[in-house]
PDB file of C-alpha atoms in Angstrom:
ATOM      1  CA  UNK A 277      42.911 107.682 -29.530  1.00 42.00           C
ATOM      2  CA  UNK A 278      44.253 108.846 -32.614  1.00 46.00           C
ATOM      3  CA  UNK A 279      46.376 112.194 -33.544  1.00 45.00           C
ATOM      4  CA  UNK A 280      43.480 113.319 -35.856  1.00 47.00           C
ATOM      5  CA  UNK A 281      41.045 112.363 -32.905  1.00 46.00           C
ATOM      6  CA  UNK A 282      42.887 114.062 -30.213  1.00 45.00           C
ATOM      7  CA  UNK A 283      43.746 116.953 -32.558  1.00 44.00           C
ATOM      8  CA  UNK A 284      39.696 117.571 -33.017  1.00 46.00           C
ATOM      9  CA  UNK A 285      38.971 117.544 -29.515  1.00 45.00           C
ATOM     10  CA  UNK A 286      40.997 119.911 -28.517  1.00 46.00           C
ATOM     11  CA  UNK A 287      40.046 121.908 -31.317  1.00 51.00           C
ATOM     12  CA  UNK A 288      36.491 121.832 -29.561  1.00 64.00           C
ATOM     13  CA  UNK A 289      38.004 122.050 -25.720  1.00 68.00           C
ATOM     14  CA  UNK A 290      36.691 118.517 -25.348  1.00 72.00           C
ATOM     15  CA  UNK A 291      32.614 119.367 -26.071  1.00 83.00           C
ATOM     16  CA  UNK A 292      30.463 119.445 -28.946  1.00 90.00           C
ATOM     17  CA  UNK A 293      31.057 121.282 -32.240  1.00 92.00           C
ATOM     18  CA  UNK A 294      28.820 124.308 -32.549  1.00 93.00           C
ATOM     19  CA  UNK A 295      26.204 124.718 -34.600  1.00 94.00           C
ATOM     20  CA  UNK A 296      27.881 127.616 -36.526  1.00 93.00           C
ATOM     21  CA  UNK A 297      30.711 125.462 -37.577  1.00 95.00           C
ATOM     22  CA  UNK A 298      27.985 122.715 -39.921  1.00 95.00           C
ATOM     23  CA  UNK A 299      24.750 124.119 -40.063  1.00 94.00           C
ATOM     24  CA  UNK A 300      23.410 126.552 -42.390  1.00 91.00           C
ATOM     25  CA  UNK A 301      21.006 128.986 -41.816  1.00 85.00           C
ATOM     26  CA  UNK A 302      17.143 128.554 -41.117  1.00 81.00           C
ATOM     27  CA  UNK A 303      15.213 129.266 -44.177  1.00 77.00           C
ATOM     28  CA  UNK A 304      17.924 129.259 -45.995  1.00 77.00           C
ATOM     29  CA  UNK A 305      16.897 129.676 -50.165  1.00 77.00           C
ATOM     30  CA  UNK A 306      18.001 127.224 -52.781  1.00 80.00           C
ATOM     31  CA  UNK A 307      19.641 130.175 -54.792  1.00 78.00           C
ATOM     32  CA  UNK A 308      21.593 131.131 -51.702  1.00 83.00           C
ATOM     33  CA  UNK A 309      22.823 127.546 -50.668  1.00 87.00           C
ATOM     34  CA  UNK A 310      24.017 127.322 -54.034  1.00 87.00           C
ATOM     35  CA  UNK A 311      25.820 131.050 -53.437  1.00 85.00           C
ATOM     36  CA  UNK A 312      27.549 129.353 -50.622  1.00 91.00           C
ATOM     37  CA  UNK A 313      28.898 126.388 -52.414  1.00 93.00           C
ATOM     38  CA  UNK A 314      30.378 128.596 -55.097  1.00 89.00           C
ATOM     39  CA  UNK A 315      31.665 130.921 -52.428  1.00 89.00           C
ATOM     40  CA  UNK A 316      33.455 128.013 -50.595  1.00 93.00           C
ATOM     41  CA  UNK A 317      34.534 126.055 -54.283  1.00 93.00           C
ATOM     42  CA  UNK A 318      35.589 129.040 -55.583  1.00 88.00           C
ATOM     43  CA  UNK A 319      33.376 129.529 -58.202  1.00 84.00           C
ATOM     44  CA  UNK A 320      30.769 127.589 -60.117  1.00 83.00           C
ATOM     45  CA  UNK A 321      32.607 126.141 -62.849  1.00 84.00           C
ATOM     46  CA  UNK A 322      35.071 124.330 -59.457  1.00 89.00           C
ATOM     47  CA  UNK A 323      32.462 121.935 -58.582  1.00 92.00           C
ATOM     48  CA  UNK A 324      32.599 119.838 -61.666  1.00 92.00           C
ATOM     49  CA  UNK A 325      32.022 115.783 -60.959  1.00 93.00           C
ATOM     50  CA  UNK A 326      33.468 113.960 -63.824  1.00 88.00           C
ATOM     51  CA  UNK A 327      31.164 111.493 -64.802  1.00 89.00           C
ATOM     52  CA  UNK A 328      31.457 108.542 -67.628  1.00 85.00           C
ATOM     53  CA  UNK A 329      31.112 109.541 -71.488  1.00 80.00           C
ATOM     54  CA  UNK A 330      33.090 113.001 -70.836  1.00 77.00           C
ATOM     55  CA  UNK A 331      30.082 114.390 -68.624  1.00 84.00           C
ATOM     56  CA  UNK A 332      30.273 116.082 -65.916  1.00 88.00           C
ATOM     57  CA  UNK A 333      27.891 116.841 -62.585  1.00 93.00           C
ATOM     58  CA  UNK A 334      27.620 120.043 -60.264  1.00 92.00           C
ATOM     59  CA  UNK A 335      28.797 119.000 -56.730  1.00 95.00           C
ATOM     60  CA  UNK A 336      28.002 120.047 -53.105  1.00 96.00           C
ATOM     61  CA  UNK A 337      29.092 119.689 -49.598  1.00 97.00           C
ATOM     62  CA  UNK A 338      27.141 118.113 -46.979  1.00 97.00           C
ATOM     63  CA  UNK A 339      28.194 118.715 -43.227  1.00 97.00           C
ATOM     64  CA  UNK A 340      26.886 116.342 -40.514  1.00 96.00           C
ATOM     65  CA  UNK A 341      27.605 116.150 -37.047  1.00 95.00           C
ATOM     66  CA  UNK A 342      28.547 112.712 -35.561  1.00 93.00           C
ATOM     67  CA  UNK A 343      27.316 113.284 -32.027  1.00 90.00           C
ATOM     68  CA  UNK A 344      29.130 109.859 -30.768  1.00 89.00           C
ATOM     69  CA  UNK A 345      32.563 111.017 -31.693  1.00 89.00           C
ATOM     70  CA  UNK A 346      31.923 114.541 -31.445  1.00 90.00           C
ATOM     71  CA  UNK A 347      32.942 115.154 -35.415  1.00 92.00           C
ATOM     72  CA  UNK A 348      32.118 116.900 -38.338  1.00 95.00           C
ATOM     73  CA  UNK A 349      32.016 115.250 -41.863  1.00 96.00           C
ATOM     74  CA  UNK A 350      32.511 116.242 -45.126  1.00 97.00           C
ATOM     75  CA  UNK A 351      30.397 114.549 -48.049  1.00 98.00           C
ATOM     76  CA  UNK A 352      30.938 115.610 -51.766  1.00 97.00           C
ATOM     77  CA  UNK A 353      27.068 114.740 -53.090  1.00 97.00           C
ATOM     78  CA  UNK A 354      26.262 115.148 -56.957  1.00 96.00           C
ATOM     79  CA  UNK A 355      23.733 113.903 -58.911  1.00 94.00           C
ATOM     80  CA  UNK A 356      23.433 111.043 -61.996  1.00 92.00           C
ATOM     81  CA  UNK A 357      20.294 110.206 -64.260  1.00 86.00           C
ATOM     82  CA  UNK A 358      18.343 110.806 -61.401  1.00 87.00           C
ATOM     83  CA  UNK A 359      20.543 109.127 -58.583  1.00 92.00           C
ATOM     84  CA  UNK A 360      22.011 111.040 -55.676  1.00 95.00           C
ATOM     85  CA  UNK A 361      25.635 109.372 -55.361  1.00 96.00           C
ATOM     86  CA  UNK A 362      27.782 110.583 -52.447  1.00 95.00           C
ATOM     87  CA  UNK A 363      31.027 109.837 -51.223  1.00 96.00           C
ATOM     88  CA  UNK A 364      33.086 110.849 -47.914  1.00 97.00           C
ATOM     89  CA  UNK A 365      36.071 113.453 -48.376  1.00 97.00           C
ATOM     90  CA  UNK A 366      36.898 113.461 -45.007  1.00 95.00           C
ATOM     91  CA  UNK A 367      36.672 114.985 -40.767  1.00 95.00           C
ATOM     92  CA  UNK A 368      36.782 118.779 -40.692  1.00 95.00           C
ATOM     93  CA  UNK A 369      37.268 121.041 -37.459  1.00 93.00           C
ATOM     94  CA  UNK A 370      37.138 124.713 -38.488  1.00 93.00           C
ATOM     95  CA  UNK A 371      34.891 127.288 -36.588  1.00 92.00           C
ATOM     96  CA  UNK A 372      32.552 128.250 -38.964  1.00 94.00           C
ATOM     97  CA  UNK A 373      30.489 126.258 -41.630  1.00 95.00           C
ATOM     98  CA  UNK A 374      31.694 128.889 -44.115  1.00 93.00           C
ATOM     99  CA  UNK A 375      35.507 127.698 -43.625  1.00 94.00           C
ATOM    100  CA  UNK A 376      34.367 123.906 -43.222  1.00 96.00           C
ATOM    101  CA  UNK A 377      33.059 124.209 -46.167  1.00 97.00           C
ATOM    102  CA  UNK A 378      36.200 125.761 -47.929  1.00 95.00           C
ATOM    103  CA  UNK A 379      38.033 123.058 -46.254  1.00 96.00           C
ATOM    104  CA  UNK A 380      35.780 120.229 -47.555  1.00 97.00           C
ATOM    105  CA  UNK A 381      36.214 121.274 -51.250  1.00 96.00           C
ATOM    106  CA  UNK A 382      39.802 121.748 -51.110  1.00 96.00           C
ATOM    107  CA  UNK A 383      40.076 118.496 -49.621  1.00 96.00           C
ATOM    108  CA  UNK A 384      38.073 116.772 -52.359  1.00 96.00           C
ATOM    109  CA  UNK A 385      39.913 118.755 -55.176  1.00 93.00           C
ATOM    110  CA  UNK A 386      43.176 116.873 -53.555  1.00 94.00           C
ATOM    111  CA  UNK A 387      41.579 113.424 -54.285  1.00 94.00           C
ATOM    112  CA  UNK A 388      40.710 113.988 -57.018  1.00 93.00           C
ATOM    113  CA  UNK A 389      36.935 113.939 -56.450  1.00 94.00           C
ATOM    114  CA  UNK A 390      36.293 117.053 -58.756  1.00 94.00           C
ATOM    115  CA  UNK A 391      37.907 119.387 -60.787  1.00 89.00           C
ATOM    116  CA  UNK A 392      37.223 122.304 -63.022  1.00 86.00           C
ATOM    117  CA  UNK A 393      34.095 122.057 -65.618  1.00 79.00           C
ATOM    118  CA  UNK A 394      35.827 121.575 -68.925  1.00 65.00           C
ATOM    119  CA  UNK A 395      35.613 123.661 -71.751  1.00 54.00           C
ATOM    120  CA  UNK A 396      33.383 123.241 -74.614  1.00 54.00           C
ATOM    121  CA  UNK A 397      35.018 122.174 -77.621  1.00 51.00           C
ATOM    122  CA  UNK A 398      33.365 125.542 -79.566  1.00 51.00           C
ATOM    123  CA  UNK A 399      34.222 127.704 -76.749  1.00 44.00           C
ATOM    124  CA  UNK A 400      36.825 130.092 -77.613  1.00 45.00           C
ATOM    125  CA  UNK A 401      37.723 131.017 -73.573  1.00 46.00           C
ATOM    126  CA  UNK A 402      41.287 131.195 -72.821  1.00 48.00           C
ATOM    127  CA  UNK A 403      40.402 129.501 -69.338  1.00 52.00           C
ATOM    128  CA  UNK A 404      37.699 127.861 -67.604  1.00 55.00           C
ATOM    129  CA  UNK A 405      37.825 130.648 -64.880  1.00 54.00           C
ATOM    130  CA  UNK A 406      37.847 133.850 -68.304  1.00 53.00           C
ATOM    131  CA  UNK A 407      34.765 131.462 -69.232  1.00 51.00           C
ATOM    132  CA  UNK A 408      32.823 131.678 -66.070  1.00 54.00           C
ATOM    133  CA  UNK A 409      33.405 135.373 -65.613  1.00 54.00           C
ATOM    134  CA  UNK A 410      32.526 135.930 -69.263  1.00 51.00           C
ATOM    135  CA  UNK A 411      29.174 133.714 -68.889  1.00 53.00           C
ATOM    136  CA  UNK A 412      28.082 135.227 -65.508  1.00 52.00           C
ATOM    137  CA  UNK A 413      28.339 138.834 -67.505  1.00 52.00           C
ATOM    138  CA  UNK A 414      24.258 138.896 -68.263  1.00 51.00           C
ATOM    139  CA  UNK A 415      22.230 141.913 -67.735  1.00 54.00           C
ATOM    140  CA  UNK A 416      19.680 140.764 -64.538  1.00 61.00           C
ATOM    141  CA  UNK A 417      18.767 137.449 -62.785  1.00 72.00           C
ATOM    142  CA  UNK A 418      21.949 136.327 -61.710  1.00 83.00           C
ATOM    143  CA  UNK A 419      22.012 134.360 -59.133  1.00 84.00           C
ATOM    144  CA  UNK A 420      23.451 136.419 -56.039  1.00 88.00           C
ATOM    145  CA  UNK A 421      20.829 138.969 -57.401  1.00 91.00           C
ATOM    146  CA  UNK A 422      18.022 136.082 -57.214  1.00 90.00           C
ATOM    147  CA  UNK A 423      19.152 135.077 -53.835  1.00 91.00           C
ATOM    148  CA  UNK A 424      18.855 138.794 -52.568  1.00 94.00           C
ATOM    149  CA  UNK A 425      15.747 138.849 -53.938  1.00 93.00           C
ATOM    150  CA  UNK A 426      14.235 135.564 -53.138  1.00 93.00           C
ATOM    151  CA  UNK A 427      15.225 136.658 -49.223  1.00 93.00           C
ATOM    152  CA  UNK A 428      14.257 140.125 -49.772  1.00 95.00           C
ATOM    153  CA  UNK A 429      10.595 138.878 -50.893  1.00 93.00           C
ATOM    154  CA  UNK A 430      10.475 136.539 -48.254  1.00 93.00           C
ATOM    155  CA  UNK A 431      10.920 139.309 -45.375  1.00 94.00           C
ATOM    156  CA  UNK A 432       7.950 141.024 -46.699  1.00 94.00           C
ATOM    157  CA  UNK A 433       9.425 143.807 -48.777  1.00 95.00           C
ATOM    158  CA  UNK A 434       7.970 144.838 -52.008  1.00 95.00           C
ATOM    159  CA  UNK A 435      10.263 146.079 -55.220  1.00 96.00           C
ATOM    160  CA  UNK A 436      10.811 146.882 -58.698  1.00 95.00           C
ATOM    161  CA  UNK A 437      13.421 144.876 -60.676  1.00 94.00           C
ATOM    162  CA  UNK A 438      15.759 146.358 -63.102  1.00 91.00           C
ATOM    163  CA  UNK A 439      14.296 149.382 -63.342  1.00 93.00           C
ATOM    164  CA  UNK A 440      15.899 152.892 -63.526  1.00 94.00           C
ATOM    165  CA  UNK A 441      15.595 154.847 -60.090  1.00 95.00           C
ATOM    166  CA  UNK A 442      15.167 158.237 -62.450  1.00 94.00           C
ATOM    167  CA  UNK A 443      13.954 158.055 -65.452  1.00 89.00           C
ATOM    168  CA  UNK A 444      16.443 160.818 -66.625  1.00 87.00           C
ATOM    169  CA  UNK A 445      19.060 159.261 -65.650  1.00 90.00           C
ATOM    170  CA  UNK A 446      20.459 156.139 -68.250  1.00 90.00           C
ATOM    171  CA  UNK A 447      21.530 153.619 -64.923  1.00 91.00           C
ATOM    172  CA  UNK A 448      19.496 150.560 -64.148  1.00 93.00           C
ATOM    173  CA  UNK A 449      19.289 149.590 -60.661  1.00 95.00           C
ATOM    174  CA  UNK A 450      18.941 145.487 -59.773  1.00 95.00           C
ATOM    175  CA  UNK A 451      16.186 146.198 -56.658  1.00 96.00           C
ATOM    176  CA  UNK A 452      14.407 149.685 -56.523  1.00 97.00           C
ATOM    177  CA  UNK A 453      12.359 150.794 -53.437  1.00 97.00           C
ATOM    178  CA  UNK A 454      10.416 153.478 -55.320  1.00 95.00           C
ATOM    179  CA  UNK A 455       8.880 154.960 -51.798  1.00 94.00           C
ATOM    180  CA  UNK A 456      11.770 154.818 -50.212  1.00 96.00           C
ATOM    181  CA  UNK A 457      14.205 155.510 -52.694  1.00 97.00           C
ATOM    182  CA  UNK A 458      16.468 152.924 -52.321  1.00 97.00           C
ATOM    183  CA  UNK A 459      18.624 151.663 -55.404  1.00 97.00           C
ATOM    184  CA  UNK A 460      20.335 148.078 -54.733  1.00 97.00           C
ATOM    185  CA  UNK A 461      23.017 147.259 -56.999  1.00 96.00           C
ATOM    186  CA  UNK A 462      24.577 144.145 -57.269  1.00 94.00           C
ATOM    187  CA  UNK A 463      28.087 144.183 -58.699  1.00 92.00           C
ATOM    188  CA  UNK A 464      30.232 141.179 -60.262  1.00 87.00           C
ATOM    189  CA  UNK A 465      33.481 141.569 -58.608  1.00 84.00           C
ATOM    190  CA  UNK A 466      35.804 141.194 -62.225  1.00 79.00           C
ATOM    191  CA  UNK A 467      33.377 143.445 -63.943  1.00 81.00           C
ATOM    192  CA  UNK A 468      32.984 146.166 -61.060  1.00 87.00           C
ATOM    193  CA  UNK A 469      36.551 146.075 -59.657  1.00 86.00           C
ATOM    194  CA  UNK A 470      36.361 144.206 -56.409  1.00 86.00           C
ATOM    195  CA  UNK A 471      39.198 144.598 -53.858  1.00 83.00           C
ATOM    196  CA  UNK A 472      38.791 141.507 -52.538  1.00 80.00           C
ATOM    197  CA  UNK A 473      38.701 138.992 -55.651  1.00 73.00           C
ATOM    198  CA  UNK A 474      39.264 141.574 -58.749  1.00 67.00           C
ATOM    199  CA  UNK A 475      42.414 139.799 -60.581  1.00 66.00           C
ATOM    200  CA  UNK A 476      44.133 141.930 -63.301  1.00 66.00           C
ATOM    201  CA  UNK A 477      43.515 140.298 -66.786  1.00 62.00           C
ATOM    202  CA  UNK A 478      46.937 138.759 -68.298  1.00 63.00           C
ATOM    203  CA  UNK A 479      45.971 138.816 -71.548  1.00 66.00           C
ATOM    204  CA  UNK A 480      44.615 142.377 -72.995  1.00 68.00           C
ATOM    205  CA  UNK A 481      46.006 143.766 -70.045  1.00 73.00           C
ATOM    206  CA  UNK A 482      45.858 147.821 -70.721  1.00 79.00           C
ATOM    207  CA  UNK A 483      42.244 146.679 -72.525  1.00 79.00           C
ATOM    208  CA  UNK A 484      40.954 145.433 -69.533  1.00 76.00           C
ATOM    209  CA  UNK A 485      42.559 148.027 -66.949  1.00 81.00           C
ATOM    210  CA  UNK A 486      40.877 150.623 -68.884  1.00 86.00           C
ATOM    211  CA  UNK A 487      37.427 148.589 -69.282  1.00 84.00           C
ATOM    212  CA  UNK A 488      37.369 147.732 -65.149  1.00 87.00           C
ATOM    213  CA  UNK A 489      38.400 151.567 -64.483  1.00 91.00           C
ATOM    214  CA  UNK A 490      35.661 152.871 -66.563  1.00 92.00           C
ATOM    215  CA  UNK A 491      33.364 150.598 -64.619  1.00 91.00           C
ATOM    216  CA  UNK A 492      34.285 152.055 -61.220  1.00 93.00           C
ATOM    217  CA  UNK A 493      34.033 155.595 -62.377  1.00 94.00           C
ATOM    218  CA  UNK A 494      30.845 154.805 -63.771  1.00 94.00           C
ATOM    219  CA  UNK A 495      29.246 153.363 -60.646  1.00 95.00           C
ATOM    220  CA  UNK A 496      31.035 156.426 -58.901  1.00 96.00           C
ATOM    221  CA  UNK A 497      29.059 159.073 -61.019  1.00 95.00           C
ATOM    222  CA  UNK A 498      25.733 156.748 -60.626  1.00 96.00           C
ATOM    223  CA  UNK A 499      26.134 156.931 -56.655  1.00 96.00           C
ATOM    224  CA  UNK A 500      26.609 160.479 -56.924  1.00 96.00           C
ATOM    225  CA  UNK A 501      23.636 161.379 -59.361  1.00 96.00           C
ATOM    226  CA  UNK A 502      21.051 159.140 -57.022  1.00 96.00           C
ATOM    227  CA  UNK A 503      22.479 160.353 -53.946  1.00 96.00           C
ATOM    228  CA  UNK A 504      22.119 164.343 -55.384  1.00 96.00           C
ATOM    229  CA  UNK A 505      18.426 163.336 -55.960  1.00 96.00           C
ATOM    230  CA  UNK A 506      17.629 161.837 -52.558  1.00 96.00           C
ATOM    231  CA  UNK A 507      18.072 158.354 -53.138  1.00 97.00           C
ATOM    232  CA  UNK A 508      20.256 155.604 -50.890  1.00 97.00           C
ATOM    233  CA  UNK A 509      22.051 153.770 -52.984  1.00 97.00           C
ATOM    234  CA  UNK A 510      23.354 150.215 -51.611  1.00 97.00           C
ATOM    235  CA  UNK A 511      25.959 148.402 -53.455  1.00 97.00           C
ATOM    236  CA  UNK A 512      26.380 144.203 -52.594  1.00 96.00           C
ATOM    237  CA  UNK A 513      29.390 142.496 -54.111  1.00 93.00           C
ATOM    238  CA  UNK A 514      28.345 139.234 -55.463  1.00 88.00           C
ATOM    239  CA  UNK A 515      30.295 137.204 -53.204  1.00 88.00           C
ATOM    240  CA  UNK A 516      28.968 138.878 -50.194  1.00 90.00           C
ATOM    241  CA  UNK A 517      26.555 136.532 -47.994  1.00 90.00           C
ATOM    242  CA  UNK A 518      22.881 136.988 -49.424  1.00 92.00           C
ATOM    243  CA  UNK A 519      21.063 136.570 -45.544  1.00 91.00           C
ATOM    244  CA  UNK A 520      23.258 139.417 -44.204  1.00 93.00           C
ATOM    245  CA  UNK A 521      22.857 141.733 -47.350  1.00 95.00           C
ATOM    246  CA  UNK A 522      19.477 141.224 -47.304  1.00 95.00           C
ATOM    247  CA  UNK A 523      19.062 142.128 -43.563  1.00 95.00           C
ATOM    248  CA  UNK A 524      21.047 145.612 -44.443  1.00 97.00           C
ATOM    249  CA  UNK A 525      18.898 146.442 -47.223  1.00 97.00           C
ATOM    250  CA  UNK A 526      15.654 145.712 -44.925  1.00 97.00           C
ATOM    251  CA  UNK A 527      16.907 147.682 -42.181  1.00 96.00           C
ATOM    252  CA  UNK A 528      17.486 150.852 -44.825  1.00 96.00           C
ATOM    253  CA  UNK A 529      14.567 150.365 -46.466  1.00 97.00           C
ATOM    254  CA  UNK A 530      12.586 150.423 -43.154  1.00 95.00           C
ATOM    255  CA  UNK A 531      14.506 153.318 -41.496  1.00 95.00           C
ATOM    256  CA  UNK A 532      13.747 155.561 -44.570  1.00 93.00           C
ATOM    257  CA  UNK A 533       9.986 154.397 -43.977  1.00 85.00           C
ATOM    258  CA  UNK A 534      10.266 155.500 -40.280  1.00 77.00           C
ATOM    259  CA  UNK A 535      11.837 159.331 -41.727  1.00 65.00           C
TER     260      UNK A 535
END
């Protein structure tokens, strides 16, 4: 047996890989698989497959279990004029499919197998990473807000979309519960300050310290104003998992039905 073999098994105490480790969720949305593939990439604009003629595809990760040899593999799949092309990028033995699937993409990224989407020749982005935060900025139907509310609908709850929770009041919520009053924000984590992934712009710095500052006051003051009037407000980072911010949201919405 070899190192990598042995190595895997005892990684698994000699048994089967659970299912947490490759499979995804049951009923899992389109919008939300493809929230988890950016999540584990690190962003969209990571899962570029260079193609011929300059062009590029959008790449996922497939996990499958070999039950044989008791392993988990990793395939990079993309698409081209219609054909699905996929190619092995190699044994992973993480606990969770979240990790596998950060472990996948790094491991194709270190062949080679994809790479950042390029630039636009009449884009005017200092980076490929300033030019996916700067495209992701639109108003509503982004896609962790789709996901939320593709999972939301499918769980039975009814809602209003970017709406304002009080008319008075100049803030637009992303999901409103009008009978419940429950406001559901979904925040980008450059624009809204994240702890976790918020990086300090390099260039414009004092510009953008000032810009990202406002923003969390802003959102502070919004909280405050919906909270004085009754409402529960509910705030989901965008790189939070959609399945377990929609279960919060139900279970709020439902205990301020039971009140």
């Amino acid at each position: 047996m070899s190192d990598a073999a042995s190595e895997r098994q005892r990684g698994w105490n000699g048994e089967m890989p659970p299912a947490r480790a490759y499979k995804a969720r049951a009923g899992m949305v389109r919008a939300a698989r493809s929230a988890e593939q950016d999540r584990a990439a690190g962003g969209l604009h990571r899962r570029a497959v260079l193609l011929d003629g300059g062009r590029f595809a959008r790449g996922s990760i497939a996990l499958r279990l070999y039950r044989k040899t008791r392993r988990i593999r990793a395939y990079l799949r993309w698409s081209d004029a219609g054909q699905t092309n996929e190619k092995y990028v190699g044994d992973v033995a993480a606990a969770t499919r979240a990790a596998n699937l950060a472990l996948a993409w790094e491991k194709a990224r270190a062949a080679g197998l994809v790479s950042d989407e390029p630039l636009p020749p009449t884009s005017t982005a200092s980076s490929v990473s300033a030019r996916a935060v700067m495209t992701a900025n639109k108003g509503r139907d982004t896609k962790p807000e789709l996901a939320l509310r593709s999972l939301l609908h499918g769980m039975g709850l009814r809602y209003r979309v970017d709406t304002r929770p009080l008319p008075g009041l100049r803030r637009t919520a992303d999901v409103v519960f009008t009978k419940t009053k429950v406001a559901v924000f979904v925040d980008g984590c450059f624009w809204h300050g994240c702890p976790e992934h918020h990086r300090p712009a390099k260039r414009r710095e004092e510009f953008w310290h000032e810009k990202i500052e406002g923003n969390r006051r802003r959102d502070a003051e919004t909280n405050a104003a919906l909270c004085a009037a009754g409402w529960e407000v509910i705030r989901v980072w965008e790189h939070e998992d959609p399945e377990d911010a929609a279960a919060h949201v139900r279970e709020i919405v439902r205990s301020r039905h039971a009140v």
